[in-house]
CSV table of C-alpha atoms in Angstrom, one decimal:
chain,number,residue,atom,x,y,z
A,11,UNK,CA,0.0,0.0,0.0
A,12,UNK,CA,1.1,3.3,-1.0
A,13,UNK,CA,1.4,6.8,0.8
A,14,UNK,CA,-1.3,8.2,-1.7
A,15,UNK,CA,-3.3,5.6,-0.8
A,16,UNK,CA,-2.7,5.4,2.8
A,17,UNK,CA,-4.5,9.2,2.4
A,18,UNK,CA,-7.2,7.9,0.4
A,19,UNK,CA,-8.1,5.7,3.2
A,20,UNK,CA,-8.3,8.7,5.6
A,21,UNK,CA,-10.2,10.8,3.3
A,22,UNK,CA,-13.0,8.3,2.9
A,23,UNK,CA,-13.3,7.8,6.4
A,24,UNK,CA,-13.0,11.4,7.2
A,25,UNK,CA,-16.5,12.8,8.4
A,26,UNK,CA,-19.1,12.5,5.6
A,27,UNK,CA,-19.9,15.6,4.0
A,28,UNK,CA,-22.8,18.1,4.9
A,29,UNK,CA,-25.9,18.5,2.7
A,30,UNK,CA,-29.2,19.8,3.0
A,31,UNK,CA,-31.2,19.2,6.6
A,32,UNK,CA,-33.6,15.9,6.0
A,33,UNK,CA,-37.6,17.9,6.2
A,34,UNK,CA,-38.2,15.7,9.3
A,35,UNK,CA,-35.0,17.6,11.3
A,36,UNK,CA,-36.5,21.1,10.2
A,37,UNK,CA,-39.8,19.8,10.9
A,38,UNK,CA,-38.2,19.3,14.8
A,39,UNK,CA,-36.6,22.4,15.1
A,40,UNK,CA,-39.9,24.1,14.2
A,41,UNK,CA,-41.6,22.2,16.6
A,42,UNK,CA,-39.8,22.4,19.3
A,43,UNK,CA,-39.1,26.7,18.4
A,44,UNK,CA,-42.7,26.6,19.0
A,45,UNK,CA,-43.3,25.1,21.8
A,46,UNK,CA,-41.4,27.3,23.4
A,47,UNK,CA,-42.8,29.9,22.3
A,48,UNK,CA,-46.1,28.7,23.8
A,49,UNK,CA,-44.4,27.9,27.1
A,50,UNK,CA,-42.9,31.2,27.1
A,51,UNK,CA,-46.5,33.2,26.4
A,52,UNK,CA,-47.9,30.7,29.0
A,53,UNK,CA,-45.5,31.8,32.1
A,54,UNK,CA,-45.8,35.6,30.9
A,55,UNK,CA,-50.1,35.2,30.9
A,56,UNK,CA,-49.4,33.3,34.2
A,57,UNK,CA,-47.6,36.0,35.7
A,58,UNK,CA,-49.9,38.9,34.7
A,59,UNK,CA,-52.7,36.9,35.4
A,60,UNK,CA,-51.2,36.3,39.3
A,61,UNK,CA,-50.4,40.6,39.4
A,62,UNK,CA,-54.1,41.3,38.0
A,63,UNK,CA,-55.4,38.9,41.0
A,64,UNK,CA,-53.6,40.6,43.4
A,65,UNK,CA,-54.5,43.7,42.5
A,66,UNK,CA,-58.3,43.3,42.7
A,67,UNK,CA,-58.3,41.1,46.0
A,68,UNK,CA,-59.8,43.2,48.7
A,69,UNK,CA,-57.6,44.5,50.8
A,70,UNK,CA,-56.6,43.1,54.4
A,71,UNK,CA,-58.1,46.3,55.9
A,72,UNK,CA,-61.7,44.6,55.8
A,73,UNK,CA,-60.8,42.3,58.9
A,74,UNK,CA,-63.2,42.9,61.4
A,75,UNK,CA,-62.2,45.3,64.1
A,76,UNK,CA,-63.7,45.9,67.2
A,77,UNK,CA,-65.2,49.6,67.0
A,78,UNK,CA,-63.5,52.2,69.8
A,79,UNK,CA,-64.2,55.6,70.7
A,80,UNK,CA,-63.4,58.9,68.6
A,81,UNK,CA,-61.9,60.2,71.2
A,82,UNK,CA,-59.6,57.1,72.0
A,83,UNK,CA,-58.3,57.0,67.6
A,84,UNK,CA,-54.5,58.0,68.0
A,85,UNK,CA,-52.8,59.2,64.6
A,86,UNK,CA,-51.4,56.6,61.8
A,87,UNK,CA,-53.6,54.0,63.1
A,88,UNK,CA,-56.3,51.9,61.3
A,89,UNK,CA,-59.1,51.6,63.3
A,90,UNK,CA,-63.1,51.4,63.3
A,91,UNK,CA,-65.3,53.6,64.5
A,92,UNK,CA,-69.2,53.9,64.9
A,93,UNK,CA,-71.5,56.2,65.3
A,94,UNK,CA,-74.2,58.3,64.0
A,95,UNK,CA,-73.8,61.2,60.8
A,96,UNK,CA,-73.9,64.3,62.0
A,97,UNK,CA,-73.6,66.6,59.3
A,98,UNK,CA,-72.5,66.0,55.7
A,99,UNK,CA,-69.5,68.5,53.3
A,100,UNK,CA,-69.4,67.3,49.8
A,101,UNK,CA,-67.6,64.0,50.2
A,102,UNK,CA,-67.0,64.5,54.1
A,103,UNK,CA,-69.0,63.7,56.9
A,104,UNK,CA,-68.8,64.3,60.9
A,105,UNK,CA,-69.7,61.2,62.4
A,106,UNK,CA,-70.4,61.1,66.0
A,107,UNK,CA,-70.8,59.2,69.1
A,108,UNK,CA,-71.0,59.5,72.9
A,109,UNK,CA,-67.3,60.6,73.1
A,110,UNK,CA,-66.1,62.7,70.3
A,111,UNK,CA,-66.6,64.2,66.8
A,112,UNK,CA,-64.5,62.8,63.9
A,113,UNK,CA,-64.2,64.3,60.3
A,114,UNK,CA,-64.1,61.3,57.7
A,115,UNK,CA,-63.2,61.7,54.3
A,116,UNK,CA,-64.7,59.3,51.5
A,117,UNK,CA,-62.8,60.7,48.8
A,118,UNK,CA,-64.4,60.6,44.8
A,119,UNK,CA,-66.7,57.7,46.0
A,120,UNK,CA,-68.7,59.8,48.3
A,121,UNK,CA,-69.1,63.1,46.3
A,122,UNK,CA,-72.5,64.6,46.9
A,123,UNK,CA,-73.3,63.3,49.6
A,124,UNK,CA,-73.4,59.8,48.2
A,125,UNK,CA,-71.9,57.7,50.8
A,126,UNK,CA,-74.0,58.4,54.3
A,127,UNK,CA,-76.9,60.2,54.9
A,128,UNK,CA,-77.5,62.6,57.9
A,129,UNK,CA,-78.9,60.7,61.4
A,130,UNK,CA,-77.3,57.1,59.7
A,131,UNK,CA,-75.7,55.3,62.3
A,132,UNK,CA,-72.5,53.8,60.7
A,133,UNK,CA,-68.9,51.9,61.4
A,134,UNK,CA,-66.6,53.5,59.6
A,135,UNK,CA,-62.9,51.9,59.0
A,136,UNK,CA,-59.7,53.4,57.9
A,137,UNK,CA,-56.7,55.2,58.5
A,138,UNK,CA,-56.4,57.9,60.7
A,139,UNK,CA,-54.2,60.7,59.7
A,140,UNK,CA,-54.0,64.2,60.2
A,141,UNK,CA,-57.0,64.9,61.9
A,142,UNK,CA,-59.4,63.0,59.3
A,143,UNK,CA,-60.2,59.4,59.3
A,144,UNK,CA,-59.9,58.4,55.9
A,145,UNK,CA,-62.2,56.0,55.5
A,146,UNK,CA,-61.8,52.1,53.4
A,147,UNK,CA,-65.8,50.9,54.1
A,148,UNK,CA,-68.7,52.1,55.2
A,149,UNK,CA,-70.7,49.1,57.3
A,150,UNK,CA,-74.5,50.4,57.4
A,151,UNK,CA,-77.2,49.0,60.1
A,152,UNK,CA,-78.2,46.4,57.5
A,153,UNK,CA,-75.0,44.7,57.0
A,154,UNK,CA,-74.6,46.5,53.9
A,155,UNK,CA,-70.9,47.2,53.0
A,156,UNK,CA,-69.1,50.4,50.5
A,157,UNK,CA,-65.6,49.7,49.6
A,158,UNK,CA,-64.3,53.5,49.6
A,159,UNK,CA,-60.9,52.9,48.4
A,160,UNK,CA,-57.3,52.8,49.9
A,161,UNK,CA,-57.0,53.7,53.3
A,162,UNK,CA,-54.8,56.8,54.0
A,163,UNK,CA,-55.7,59.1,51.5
A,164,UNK,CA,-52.9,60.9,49.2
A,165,UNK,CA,-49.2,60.8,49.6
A,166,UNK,CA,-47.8,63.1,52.4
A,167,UNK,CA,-46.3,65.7,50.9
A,168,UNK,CA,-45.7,69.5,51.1
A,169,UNK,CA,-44.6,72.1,54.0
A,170,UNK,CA,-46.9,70.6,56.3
A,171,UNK,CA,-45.1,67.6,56.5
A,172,UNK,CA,-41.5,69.6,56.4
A,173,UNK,CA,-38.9,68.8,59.0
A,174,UNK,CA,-39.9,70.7,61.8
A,175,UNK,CA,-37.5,73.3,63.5
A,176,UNK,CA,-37.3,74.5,67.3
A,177,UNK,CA,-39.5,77.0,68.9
A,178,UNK,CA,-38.0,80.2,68.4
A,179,UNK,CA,-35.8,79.3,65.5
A,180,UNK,CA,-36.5,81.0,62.2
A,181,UNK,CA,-36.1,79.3,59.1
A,182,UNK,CA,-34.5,81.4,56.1
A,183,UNK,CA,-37.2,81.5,53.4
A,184,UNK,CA,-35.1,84.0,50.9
A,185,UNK,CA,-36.4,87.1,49.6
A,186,UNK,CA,-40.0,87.3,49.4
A,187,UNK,CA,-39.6,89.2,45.9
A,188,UNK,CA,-38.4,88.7,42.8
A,189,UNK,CA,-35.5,90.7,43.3
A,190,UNK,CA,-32.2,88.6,42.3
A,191,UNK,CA,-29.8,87.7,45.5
A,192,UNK,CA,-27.0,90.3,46.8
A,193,UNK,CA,-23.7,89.7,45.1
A,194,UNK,CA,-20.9,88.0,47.0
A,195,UNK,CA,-19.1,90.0,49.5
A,196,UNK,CA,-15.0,90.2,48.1
């Protein structure tokens, strides 16, 4: 046997040369591209599907809660109070009972009026911030519930809720004009 064909030998059993993909292989690959594809659009749906859930579950505020007294409801805390509609502002009302007075906001829901009517005896559950219970539900005498909205009204912000300073310390505003600042001294 020759060199030359000692290297024909090779050659032939070198790896066999590539030509076109069999249909049944791309006929795979498609298959399997889409069912990924379709696993992929399944865990996003999934996913959203979970958020959208969670989003529309009522909120943990609705646990029952024992009602207390107006005059007992400390700032920041969500509580429950009942009592009987005093007077009516828009979408405000003063409810009332043997202790105290409180203002309760029902935000857009209770425009007009819509929420309680005068003389109703109501529980009313929130948050309590600033003064004004902010209220989640409405509970009527009949059992009947209103889902308000979030407890806690809007987003503290604004020089109310500014760092405070110490009595008899001025803060420095600048000018009150438009006038432009002194220049530096040299």
């Amino acid at each position: 046997m020759s060199h030359s064909d000692d290297n024909n030998q090779i050659d032939a059993g070198a790896a066999p040369k590539a030509g076109p993909v069999p249909p049944h292989r791309k006929h795979r690959r498609k298959t399997a591209a889409l069912t990924f594809a379709a696993v992929a659009i399944l865990a996003v749906g999934a996913a959203a599907g979970a958020g959208a859930v969670k989003l529309t579950r009522p909120t943990p505020e609705m646990a029952p809660m024992t009602p207390v007294a107006i005059s007992t409801v400390k700032e920041g805390n969500l509580v429950t109070i009942k009592g009987k509609v005093a007077e009516i502002y828009g979408n405000k009302f003063i409810l009332q009972d043997d202790s105290g007075r409180a203002l309760v906001d029902t935000g857009p829901e209770g425009e007009g009026g819509k929420a309680a009517k005068a003389e109703e005896a109501v529980s009313v559950q929130g948050r309590f911030d600033d003064g004004v219970l902010h209220a989640s539900y409405i509970v009527r005498q009949d059992g009947s519930i209103d889902a308000l909205g979030p407890a806690g009204g809007p987003p503290r912000h604004g020089p109310k809720h500014e760092p405070r300073h110490a009595p008899g310390v001025e803060l420095d505003h600048g000018p009150l004009n438009d006038a432009p600042p002194p220049p530096p001294k040299p």
